[in-house]
Amino acid sequence: MRFEPTEIARLYGRSRVGVVVHKDLQAVYVNDAYAKMLGRRDVQDFMSEPDMRQYIPPSFHHEAEKLAEGFQESNGFHGWKKVYNIRTDGTPVWMEISDETVEWDQGNAVLTTAQMIDNGTTAMQVDHMLGRSFIGVMVHRNMTALYVNDAFAHLMGAENASKFMENPNVLRFIPEQNRPRALKHVAGILSGERHGDRHRVRDILDDGSSVWRDLTDERILWHDGKPAVLTTAHDVRDEVEMNDELVRAKASLEHAVTEVIRLVPSAVAMLDEDLHVINHNYEFARMFGVPNTDGDAPAFDISALYECCARMKLNGHGHSTLDEMQTPSGRLADIRMNMMDGGGIMVSATDITDHKRKEQMLDTLASTDPLTRALNRRGFEIAVSRLREIRHLKDKSWVFGLIILDLDYFKDINDTYGHAIGDRVLEKVAETLRQALRDDDLVVRLGGEEFAVLLPSATAAVTKRIGERLSNMIRAIEVPVSKGSKELVKVTASFGATVGGEGRHKSVDLADAMALADEAMYEAKDAGRDRMIFKTFERDSEN
């Protein structure tokens, strides 16, 4: 398709949809809507700096350049995707864009249309939360990086995340003799056969220098729906070098240890044979210190370490660990202990409180729908599995009621009022379902405008009654078209319901119940919508 500047200006100049035409990520045309999305005053202000890389997060520069190059060399429409850009004031803007190759000025260019949205993909959420973190973060699959932040790139000798992603092969940093073990470790995490743990590795950088890192690996689902490994990395070169210096300076051990303890960023202390603190640094005092009324000497509460010390001495291993211990300060810490010559003990504690919070945030992202805050399919399956286990632990049968609902004519709402109003309707429906149900009932967004509700221990009669109540409550939903507007968007839903679990005559698992409830929901749609049909495997459907 060929475009002239005057023609595209006539078509899109006053459009509310953002439009930009670019070659090699250099804008050659932009309309006002797109310029304002990116924080520019107008088209003239945008075109004064036409390089579009300034709006793309550095972690995605390399990918964006490859896509733009590929699109210019091909033809036609290249589909929709969700991205986020950085405005001129530094704030993020979430966008849904489409790309199309067009003829422009005796060559090809890429025509991009953009609409602002309220949510993005997992990759973008990870970058938004952790992109500027001082902790190195990488997501990889089979030792090929899918994402890194700047901190990780710097740790591995790259100028920034974009430069690192030009060669995403992570295996090159691992000494050759350690590669089979590393690949086996990653494969086990990806398959779910093993859990990631904290471990220390020595990597060889491209310039031949080495770096020591403390790593934590965790299995996550990436935005393509496939498992990947989330790795967080701390630079511990200083700590390793200090430890080596300690070994080399064995003749003057006490002086060397005192200096090391003062300098290392982790909480470090030396205990004598009677487990009294004889040397410590500021971090150790912050985590284990307690008020002392007897004098100016610092006091510590290390009673939680006594059992670990006793076990270490009994086993004769010379070292011991204690993970996720709550310190007197309320912080969580991973503890390492090592016996020293003469009977003393070296204690180091790594504060993992912030790391655990980030893990919880990522787990929430992986198991909930970002728009409605309802469970997604993965979170639903995990929650159902836990509920089933709890019932069995209490020696009770696992039974449940299941309701599937699909909003009627939802496409018409999006087409008439726009996706922003459609999203507000979805949020209101999810909020209504949560408010109407018990704490242990589950609300899940199956996709699009389809939701499911699982009612643990509910009978057929209870399931029908709750389904009718939910239908009435959704029928009463009203969403204003705009702030202060009297025009309201209303919505209804078609319901399919059933019961399942470990019955007297036949056990119905969740998958079969989902299929039957889905079938009933479609029958409700065929029967005129805005109604509920209840079905079981033993009887015919009921309106």
Coordinates of C-alpha atoms in Angstrom, one line a residue:
M1 CA 0.0 0.0 0.0
R2 CA 1.4 3.4 -1.0
F3 CA 0.9 6.6 1.0
E4 CA 1.8 10.2 0.4
P5 CA 2.3 12.6 3.3
T6 CA -0.7 14.7 2.3
E7 CA -2.9 11.6 2.0
I8 CA -2.0 10.1 5.4
A9 CA -2.5 13.5 7.0
R10 CA -6.0 13.7 5.5
L11 CA -6.8 10.2 6.8
Y12 CA -5.3 10.3 10.2
G13 CA -4.4 13.9 11.1
R14 CA -7.4 14.4 13.4
S15 CA -7.9 10.8 14.4
R16 CA -8.1 9.9 18.1
V17 CA -6.0 6.9 17.3
G18 CA -2.3 7.6 17.4
V19 CA -0.5 7.2 14.1
V20 CA 3.3 7.3 13.3
V21 CA 5.2 6.4 10.1
H22 CA 8.8 5.5 10.7
K23 CA 11.9 4.3 8.9
D24 CA 14.7 2.6 11.0
L25 CA 12.8 3.9 14.1
Q26 CA 13.1 7.5 12.8
A27 CA 9.6 9.2 12.5
V28 CA 8.8 10.6 9.1
Y29 CA 5.1 11.4 10.0
V30 CA 3.2 11.6 13.2
N31 CA -0.3 12.8 14.2
D32 CA -1.3 14.9 17.2
A33 CA -2.8 11.9 19.0
Y34 CA 0.4 9.9 18.9
A35 CA 2.6 12.9 19.8
K36 CA 0.5 13.6 23.0
M37 CA 0.5 9.9 24.0
L38 CA 4.3 10.2 24.2
G39 CA 4.1 13.4 26.3
R40 CA 4.9 15.9 23.4
R41 CA 3.0 19.1 23.1
D42 CA 2.2 18.6 19.4
V43 CA 3.4 17.2 16.1
Q44 CA 6.1 19.9 15.7
D45 CA 7.5 19.2 19.2
F46 CA 7.6 15.5 18.5
M47 CA 9.3 15.9 15.1
S48 CA 12.0 18.1 16.5
E49 CA 13.5 14.9 18.0
P50 CA 12.2 12.1 15.6
D51 CA 14.3 9.2 17.1
M52 CA 11.7 6.9 18.5
R53 CA 14.3 5.0 20.6
Q54 CA 14.0 7.6 23.3
Y55 CA 10.5 6.3 24.1
I56 CA 11.5 2.6 24.2
P57 CA 12.8 1.1 27.4
P58 CA 16.5 0.2 26.9
S59 CA 15.8 -3.5 27.6
F60 CA 13.8 -3.6 24.4
H61 CA 15.9 -1.5 22.1
H62 CA 17.5 -4.5 20.4
E63 CA 14.2 -6.3 19.9
A64 CA 12.5 -3.1 18.5
E65 CA 15.3 -2.5 16.0
K66 CA 15.1 -6.1 14.7
L67 CA 11.3 -5.9 14.4
A68 CA 11.4 -2.6 12.6
E69 CA 14.1 -3.9 10.2
G70 CA 12.1 -7.0 9.5
F71 CA 8.8 -5.2 8.9
Q72 CA 10.5 -2.8 6.4
E73 CA 11.8 -5.7 4.4
S74 CA 8.4 -7.5 4.2
N75 CA 4.8 -6.6 3.2
G76 CA 1.4 -6.4 4.7
F77 CA -0.1 -6.3 8.2
H78 CA 2.0 -7.6 11.1
G79 CA -0.5 -8.0 13.8
W80 CA -1.3 -6.4 17.2
K81 CA 0.8 -6.4 20.4
K82 CA 0.9 -4.7 23.7
V83 CA 4.0 -2.5 24.5
Y84 CA 4.9 0.2 27.0
N85 CA 6.8 3.3 26.1
I86 CA 8.4 6.0 28.3
R87 CA 7.0 9.5 28.0
T88 CA 9.3 12.5 28.0
D89 CA 8.6 13.1 31.7
G90 CA 9.7 9.5 32.5
T91 CA 6.3 8.0 33.2
P92 CA 5.2 4.8 31.5
V93 CA 2.4 4.6 28.9
W94 CA 0.8 1.2 28.1
M95 CA -0.2 0.9 24.4
E96 CA -1.8 -1.6 22.0
I97 CA -0.2 -1.1 18.6
S98 CA -0.4 -2.6 15.1
D99 CA 2.3 -2.5 12.5
E100 CA 1.9 -2.4 8.7
T101 CA 4.4 -2.1 5.9
V102 CA 3.6 0.7 3.5
E103 CA 5.3 2.3 0.5
W104 CA 6.7 5.7 1.4
D105 CA 9.0 8.0 -0.6
Q106 CA 10.5 5.4 -3.0
G107 CA 10.9 2.8 -0.3
N108 CA 9.2 1.0 2.5
A109 CA 8.3 2.3 5.9
V110 CA 6.3 1.0 8.9
L111 CA 2.9 2.5 9.7
T112 CA 2.1 2.1 13.4
T113 CA -1.3 2.8 15.0
A114 CA -1.6 3.0 18.8
Q115 CA -4.3 3.1 21.5
M116 CA -3.6 3.6 25.2
I117 CA -4.6 0.7 27.4
D118 CA -4.5 0.0 31.1
N119 CA -2.4 -3.2 31.3
G120 CA 0.6 -4.8 29.6
T121 CA 2.3 -8.2 29.4
T122 CA 4.4 -9.9 32.1
A123 CA 7.6 -8.9 30.4
M124 CA 6.6 -5.2 30.7
Q125 CA 5.5 -5.5 34.3
V126 CA 8.8 -7.2 35.3
D127 CA 10.7 -4.3 33.6
H128 CA 8.5 -1.7 35.1
M129 CA 9.0 -3.1 38.6
L130 CA 12.6 -4.2 38.4
G131 CA 14.2 -2.4 35.5
R132 CA 15.8 0.2 37.7
S133 CA 16.5 -2.1 40.6
F134 CA 20.1 -2.3 42.0
I135 CA 19.5 -6.1 42.1
G136 CA 20.5 -7.8 38.9
V137 CA 17.4 -9.5 37.3
M138 CA 17.3 -11.9 34.3
V139 CA 14.6 -14.0 32.7
H140 CA 16.0 -16.8 30.6
R141 CA 15.0 -20.1 29.0
N142 CA 17.6 -22.8 28.4
M143 CA 20.4 -20.3 29.0
T144 CA 19.1 -17.8 26.4
A145 CA 18.1 -14.5 28.0
L146 CA 14.6 -13.2 27.3
Y147 CA 15.0 -10.1 29.5
V148 CA 17.7 -8.4 31.7
N149 CA 17.7 -5.2 33.6
D150 CA 20.6 -2.7 33.6
A151 CA 21.9 -3.9 36.9
F152 CA 22.4 -7.4 35.6
A153 CA 23.9 -6.1 32.3
H154 CA 26.5 -4.1 34.3
L155 CA 27.3 -7.1 36.5
M156 CA 28.1 -9.1 33.3
G157 CA 30.2 -6.4 31.8
A158 CA 27.7 -4.9 29.3
E159 CA 27.1 -1.1 29.0
N160 CA 23.4 -1.6 29.4
A161 CA 20.5 -4.1 29.0
S162 CA 20.2 -3.3 25.3
K163 CA 23.9 -4.1 24.6
F164 CA 23.6 -7.3 26.6
M165 CA 20.6 -8.5 24.6
E166 CA 22.7 -8.3 21.4
N167 CA 24.2 -11.6 22.5
P168 CA 21.6 -13.2 24.8
N169 CA 23.6 -16.5 25.2
V170 CA 24.2 -16.8 28.9
L171 CA 26.0 -20.1 28.7
R172 CA 29.1 -18.3 27.5
F173 CA 29.8 -16.9 30.9
I174 CA 29.9 -20.4 32.6
P175 CA 33.2 -22.2 32.7
E176 CA 33.1 -25.1 30.3
Q177 CA 33.4 -27.8 33.0
N178 CA 30.4 -26.4 34.8
R179 CA 28.0 -26.1 31.8
P180 CA 26.5 -29.7 31.9
R181 CA 25.6 -29.2 35.6
A182 CA 24.1 -25.7 34.9
L183 CA 22.0 -27.0 32.0
K184 CA 20.7 -29.8 34.1
H185 CA 19.9 -27.4 37.0
V186 CA 17.9 -25.1 34.6
A187 CA 16.1 -28.0 33.0
G188 CA 15.0 -29.2 36.4
I189 CA 13.6 -25.8 37.3
L190 CA 11.8 -25.4 34.0
S191 CA 10.2 -28.8 34.2
G192 CA 9.1 -28.2 37.8
E193 CA 11.1 -31.1 39.1
R194 CA 13.2 -29.0 41.4
H195 CA 12.9 -25.6 43.2
G196 CA 15.4 -22.9 42.7
D197 CA 17.8 -22.2 45.5
R198 CA 20.3 -19.6 46.5
H199 CA 23.8 -20.5 45.3
R200 CA 27.1 -18.9 44.6
V201 CA 28.7 -19.1 41.1
R202 CA 31.8 -17.8 39.4
D203 CA 31.3 -16.5 35.9
I204 CA 33.9 -15.6 33.2
L205 CA 33.1 -12.3 31.4
D206 CA 33.8 -11.6 27.8
D207 CA 37.0 -9.7 28.6
G208 CA 38.3 -12.7 30.5
S209 CA 37.8 -11.3 34.0
S210 CA 35.7 -13.2 36.6
V211 CA 32.7 -12.2 38.7
W212 CA 31.2 -13.9 41.7
R213 CA 27.4 -13.8 42.0
D214 CA 24.9 -15.0 44.6
L215 CA 21.9 -16.3 42.5
T216 CA 18.3 -17.2 43.2
D217 CA 16.4 -19.1 40.5
E218 CA 12.6 -19.4 40.3
R219 CA 10.3 -20.9 37.7
I220 CA 7.7 -18.4 36.3
L221 CA 5.3 -18.3 33.3
W222 CA 6.5 -15.7 30.8
H223 CA 4.2 -13.6 28.6
D224 CA 4.2 -16.3 25.9
G225 CA 2.6 -18.7 28.3
K226 CA 5.7 -20.9 28.5
P227 CA 7.8 -21.5 31.6
A228 CA 11.0 -19.5 32.1
V229 CA 13.6 -19.0 34.9
L230 CA 13.7 -15.7 36.8
T231 CA 17.2 -15.2 38.2
T232 CA 18.1 -12.5 40.7
A233 CA 21.8 -11.8 41.2
H234 CA 23.9 -10.0 43.8
D235 CA 27.5 -9.0 43.1
V236 CA 29.6 -10.7 45.9
R237 CA 33.0 -10.1 44.4
D238 CA 34.1 -8.0 47.3
E239 CA 32.9 -10.5 49.8
V240 CA 34.8 -13.3 48.0
E241 CA 37.9 -11.3 47.6
M242 CA 37.8 -10.4 51.3
N243 CA 37.3 -14.0 52.2
D244 CA 40.4 -15.0 50.1
E245 CA 42.3 -12.2 51.8
L246 CA 41.3 -13.6 55.2
V247 CA 42.6 -17.0 54.3
R248 CA 45.9 -15.6 53.0
A249 CA 46.3 -13.5 56.1
K250 CA 45.8 -16.4 58.5
A251 CA 48.8 -15.3 60.7
S252 CA 47.0 -12.1 61.6
L253 CA 43.5 -13.5 61.6
E254 CA 41.8 -11.3 64.2
H255 CA 43.0 -8.0 62.6
A256 CA 42.0 -9.1 59.1
V257 CA 38.5 -10.4 60.3
T258 CA 37.8 -7.1 62.0
E259 CA 38.6 -5.1 58.9
V260 CA 36.6 -7.5 56.7
I261 CA 33.6 -7.3 59.0
R262 CA 33.6 -3.6 58.9
L263 CA 33.7 -3.4 55.1
V264 CA 31.3 -6.1 53.8
P265 CA 27.8 -5.0 53.0
S266 CA 26.2 -8.1 54.5
A267 CA 25.6 -8.5 58.3
V268 CA 28.7 -10.2 59.6
A269 CA 29.9 -11.0 63.2
M270 CA 32.5 -13.2 64.9
L271 CA 31.4 -15.3 67.9
D272 CA 33.8 -16.8 70.5
E273 CA 33.5 -20.4 71.8
D274 CA 30.8 -19.3 74.3
L275 CA 28.8 -17.7 71.5
H276 CA 29.5 -14.1 72.6
V277 CA 29.7 -11.5 69.9
I278 CA 33.3 -10.2 69.8
N279 CA 33.3 -8.4 66.4
H280 CA 30.4 -7.2 64.3
N281 CA 29.5 -4.6 61.6
Y282 CA 26.7 -2.1 61.4
E283 CA 24.4 -4.4 59.4
F284 CA 24.7 -7.1 62.1
A285 CA 23.8 -4.5 64.8
R286 CA 20.8 -3.3 62.8
M287 CA 19.4 -6.9 62.4
F288 CA 20.3 -8.4 65.8
G289 CA 20.8 -5.5 68.1
V290 CA 18.5 -5.0 71.1
P291 CA 18.3 -2.1 73.7
N292 CA 20.8 -2.3 76.4
T293 CA 20.2 -0.6 79.8
D294 CA 23.4 -1.8 81.5
G295 CA 25.8 0.5 79.6
D296 CA 27.1 1.8 76.3
A297 CA 28.2 -1.7 75.0
P298 CA 26.0 -3.0 72.3
A299 CA 23.6 -5.9 73.1
F300 CA 22.5 -8.6 70.7
D301 CA 19.7 -11.2 70.6
I302 CA 21.2 -14.3 68.8
S303 CA 19.2 -16.9 70.7
A304 CA 17.8 -18.1 67.3
L305 CA 21.3 -19.0 66.2
Y306 CA 22.1 -21.3 69.2
E307 CA 20.4 -24.4 67.8
C308 CA 22.1 -24.0 64.5
C309 CA 25.5 -23.6 66.2
A310 CA 24.9 -26.7 68.3
R311 CA 23.9 -28.8 65.3
M312 CA 27.0 -27.6 63.4
K313 CA 29.3 -28.6 66.2
L314 CA 27.5 -32.0 66.7
N315 CA 27.8 -32.9 63.0
G316 CA 31.3 -31.7 62.8
H317 CA 30.8 -30.2 59.3
G318 CA 32.3 -26.9 60.1
H319 CA 29.5 -25.0 58.4
S320 CA 25.8 -24.6 58.6
T321 CA 22.9 -22.6 57.1
L322 CA 19.6 -21.3 58.2
D323 CA 17.2 -19.9 55.6
E324 CA 14.5 -17.3 56.0
M325 CA 15.1 -16.7 59.7
Q326 CA 13.2 -13.8 61.3
T327 CA 15.7 -11.5 63.1
P328 CA 14.9 -9.4 66.2
S329 CA 14.5 -6.4 63.9
G330 CA 11.7 -8.1 62.1
R331 CA 13.8 -8.6 58.9
L332 CA 14.1 -12.0 57.1
A333 CA 17.7 -13.2 56.6
D334 CA 19.6 -16.2 55.2
I335 CA 22.2 -17.2 57.7
R336 CA 25.6 -18.8 57.0
M337 CA 27.9 -20.1 59.8
N338 CA 31.5 -21.3 59.6
M339 CA 33.7 -22.7 62.3
M340 CA 37.1 -21.0 62.7
D341 CA 40.4 -22.2 64.0
G342 CA 40.3 -21.9 67.7
G343 CA 36.6 -22.7 68.1
G344 CA 35.1 -19.3 67.2
I345 CA 32.3 -19.0 64.6
M346 CA 31.9 -16.6 61.7
V347 CA 28.3 -15.6 61.1
S348 CA 27.1 -13.8 57.9
A349 CA 23.4 -12.8 57.3
T350 CA 21.9 -11.7 54.0
D351 CA 18.8 -9.5 54.4
I352 CA 16.2 -11.1 52.0
T353 CA 13.1 -9.2 53.1
D354 CA 12.8 -7.0 50.0
H355 CA 13.7 -10.0 47.8
K356 CA 10.8 -12.1 49.3
R357 CA 8.4 -9.2 48.8
K358 CA 9.3 -9.0 45.1
E359 CA 8.9 -12.8 44.9
Q360 CA 5.4 -12.4 46.3
M361 CA 4.6 -9.6 43.9
L362 CA 5.8 -11.7 40.9
D363 CA 3.7 -14.7 42.2
T364 CA 0.7 -12.4 42.4
L365 CA 1.3 -11.2 38.8
A366 CA 1.6 -14.8 37.6
S367 CA -1.7 -16.0 39.3
T368 CA -4.1 -13.1 38.9
D369 CA -5.6 -11.1 36.0
P370 CA -4.1 -7.6 36.1
L371 CA -7.3 -5.9 35.0
T372 CA -9.9 -7.4 37.2
R373 CA -7.7 -8.8 40.0
A374 CA -9.6 -12.1 39.7
L375 CA -7.6 -15.3 39.5
N376 CA -6.3 -16.3 36.1
R377 CA -6.4 -20.0 35.0
R378 CA -3.0 -20.8 36.6
G379 CA -4.0 -19.2 39.9
F380 CA -7.4 -21.0 39.7
E381 CA -5.8 -24.4 39.3
I382 CA -3.4 -23.8 42.2
A383 CA -6.3 -22.6 44.5
V384 CA -8.5 -25.5 43.6
S385 CA -5.7 -27.9 44.3
R386 CA -5.1 -26.4 47.8
L387 CA -8.8 -26.5 48.6
R388 CA -9.0 -30.2 47.6
E389 CA -6.0 -31.0 49.8
I390 CA -7.5 -29.1 52.8
R391 CA -10.7 -31.1 52.5
H392 CA -8.8 -34.4 52.3
L393 CA -6.7 -33.4 55.3
K394 CA -9.9 -32.9 57.3
D395 CA -11.1 -36.3 56.1
K396 CA -14.0 -34.8 54.1
S397 CA -15.1 -35.4 50.6
W398 CA -14.2 -32.8 47.9
V399 CA -17.5 -31.5 46.4
F400 CA -18.2 -28.2 44.7
G401 CA -20.6 -26.1 42.7
L402 CA -19.4 -24.5 39.5
I403 CA -20.9 -21.5 37.6
I404 CA -19.5 -20.2 34.2
L405 CA -20.9 -16.9 32.9
D406 CA -20.3 -15.0 29.7
L407 CA -21.3 -11.3 29.3
D408 CA -24.0 -10.8 26.7
Y409 CA -23.2 -8.6 23.7
F410 CA -20.0 -7.4 25.2
K411 CA -18.5 -6.8 21.8
D412 CA -21.2 -4.2 21.2
I413 CA -20.1 -2.3 24.4
N414 CA -16.5 -2.2 23.1
D415 CA -17.6 -1.1 19.6
T416 CA -20.0 1.5 20.9
Y417 CA -18.2 3.0 23.9
G418 CA -14.6 1.9 23.5
H419 CA -12.3 -0.6 25.2
A420 CA -11.8 1.7 28.3
I421 CA -15.6 1.5 29.1
G422 CA -15.4 -2.3 28.3
D423 CA -12.6 -2.7 30.8
R424 CA -14.6 -0.8 33.5
V425 CA -17.5 -3.1 32.9
L426 CA -15.2 -6.1 33.4
E427 CA -13.8 -4.6 36.6
K428 CA -17.3 -3.9 37.9
V429 CA -18.4 -7.5 37.2
A430 CA -15.4 -9.0 39.0
E431 CA -15.9 -6.7 41.9
T432 CA -19.6 -7.6 42.1
L433 CA -18.8 -11.4 42.0
R434 CA -16.2 -11.0 44.8
Q435 CA -18.6 -8.9 47.1
A436 CA -21.4 -11.4 46.6
L437 CA -19.5 -14.5 47.5
R438 CA -17.8 -16.1 50.6
D439 CA -14.1 -15.7 51.3
D440 CA -13.3 -19.3 50.2
D441 CA -15.3 -19.1 47.0
L442 CA -13.1 -18.6 43.9
V443 CA -13.6 -16.0 41.2
V444 CA -11.6 -16.5 38.0
R445 CA -11.4 -14.7 34.7
L446 CA -11.2 -17.4 32.0
G447 CA -10.5 -14.9 29.3
G448 CA -12.2 -12.0 27.4
E449 CA -15.6 -11.5 29.0
E450 CA -15.9 -15.1 30.4
F451 CA -15.7 -15.7 34.2
A452 CA -16.1 -18.7 36.4
V453 CA -17.1 -19.1 40.1
L454 CA -16.2 -22.2 42.2
L455 CA -18.3 -22.8 45.3
P456 CA -16.6 -25.3 47.7
S457 CA -19.0 -27.8 49.4
A458 CA -22.0 -26.3 47.6
T459 CA -25.0 -28.5 46.8
A460 CA -27.0 -28.3 43.5
A461 CA -29.7 -26.2 45.3
V462 CA -27.2 -23.8 46.7
T463 CA -25.4 -23.5 43.4
K464 CA -28.7 -22.6 41.6
R465 CA -29.7 -20.1 44.2
I466 CA -26.3 -18.3 44.1
G467 CA -26.3 -18.4 40.3
E468 CA -29.7 -16.6 40.2
R469 CA -28.5 -14.1 42.8
L470 CA -25.4 -13.3 40.7
S471 CA -27.5 -12.9 37.6
N472 CA -29.7 -10.3 39.3
M473 CA -26.7 -8.4 40.7
I474 CA -24.9 -8.3 37.3
R475 CA -28.2 -7.2 35.7
A476 CA -28.2 -4.2 38.2
I477 CA -24.7 -3.1 37.2
E478 CA -24.5 0.5 35.8
V479 CA -21.3 2.0 34.4
P480 CA -21.3 5.8 33.5
V481 CA -20.0 6.5 30.0
S482 CA -18.0 9.4 31.4
K483 CA -17.5 11.2 34.7
G484 CA -20.7 13.0 35.6
S485 CA -22.6 11.5 32.6
K486 CA -26.2 10.3 32.9
E487 CA -25.7 7.8 30.1
L488 CA -25.2 4.4 31.7
V489 CA -23.9 1.1 30.3
K490 CA -25.8 -1.9 31.5
V491 CA -24.9 -5.6 31.0
T492 CA -26.4 -9.0 31.4
A493 CA -24.8 -12.5 31.4
S494 CA -25.6 -16.0 30.3
F495 CA -24.9 -18.6 33.0
G496 CA -24.1 -22.3 32.9
A497 CA -23.9 -24.2 36.2
T498 CA -23.3 -27.7 37.5
V499 CA -21.9 -29.6 40.6
G500 CA -18.9 -31.9 40.8
G501 CA -16.5 -33.6 43.1
E502 CA -16.5 -37.0 44.8
G503 CA -20.2 -38.0 44.7
R504 CA -21.8 -41.1 45.9
H505 CA -22.4 -42.6 42.5
K506 CA -20.0 -40.8 40.2
S507 CA -17.0 -38.6 40.7
V508 CA -16.8 -35.5 38.5
D509 CA -13.4 -33.9 38.2
L510 CA -13.0 -30.1 37.6
A511 CA -12.2 -30.4 33.9
D512 CA -15.4 -32.4 33.2
A513 CA -17.5 -30.0 35.3
M514 CA -15.9 -27.0 33.4
A515 CA -16.9 -28.6 30.1
L516 CA -20.4 -29.3 31.2
A517 CA -21.0 -25.8 32.7
D518 CA -19.5 -24.3 29.5
E519 CA -22.0 -26.3 27.4
A520 CA -24.9 -25.2 29.6
M521 CA -23.8 -21.6 29.3
Y522 CA -23.9 -21.8 25.5
E523 CA -27.3 -23.3 25.7
A524 CA -28.4 -20.3 27.8
K525 CA -27.1 -18.0 25.0
D526 CA -28.9 -20.0 22.3
A527 CA -32.1 -19.8 24.4
G528 CA -32.0 -16.0 24.4
R529 CA -29.3 -15.0 26.8
D530 CA -29.7 -13.3 30.3
R531 CA -30.6 -16.6 32.0
M532 CA -29.1 -19.6 33.7
I533 CA -29.1 -23.3 32.7
F534 CA -28.1 -25.9 35.3
K535 CA -26.9 -29.3 34.1
T536 CA -25.5 -32.5 35.7
F537 CA -24.4 -35.8 34.3
E538 CA -27.4 -37.5 35.8
R539 CA -30.3 -35.3 34.7
D540 CA -31.4 -33.0 31.8
S541 CA -30.7 -29.3 31.8
E542 CA -32.8 -26.9 34.0
N543 CA -33.5 -23.2 33.2

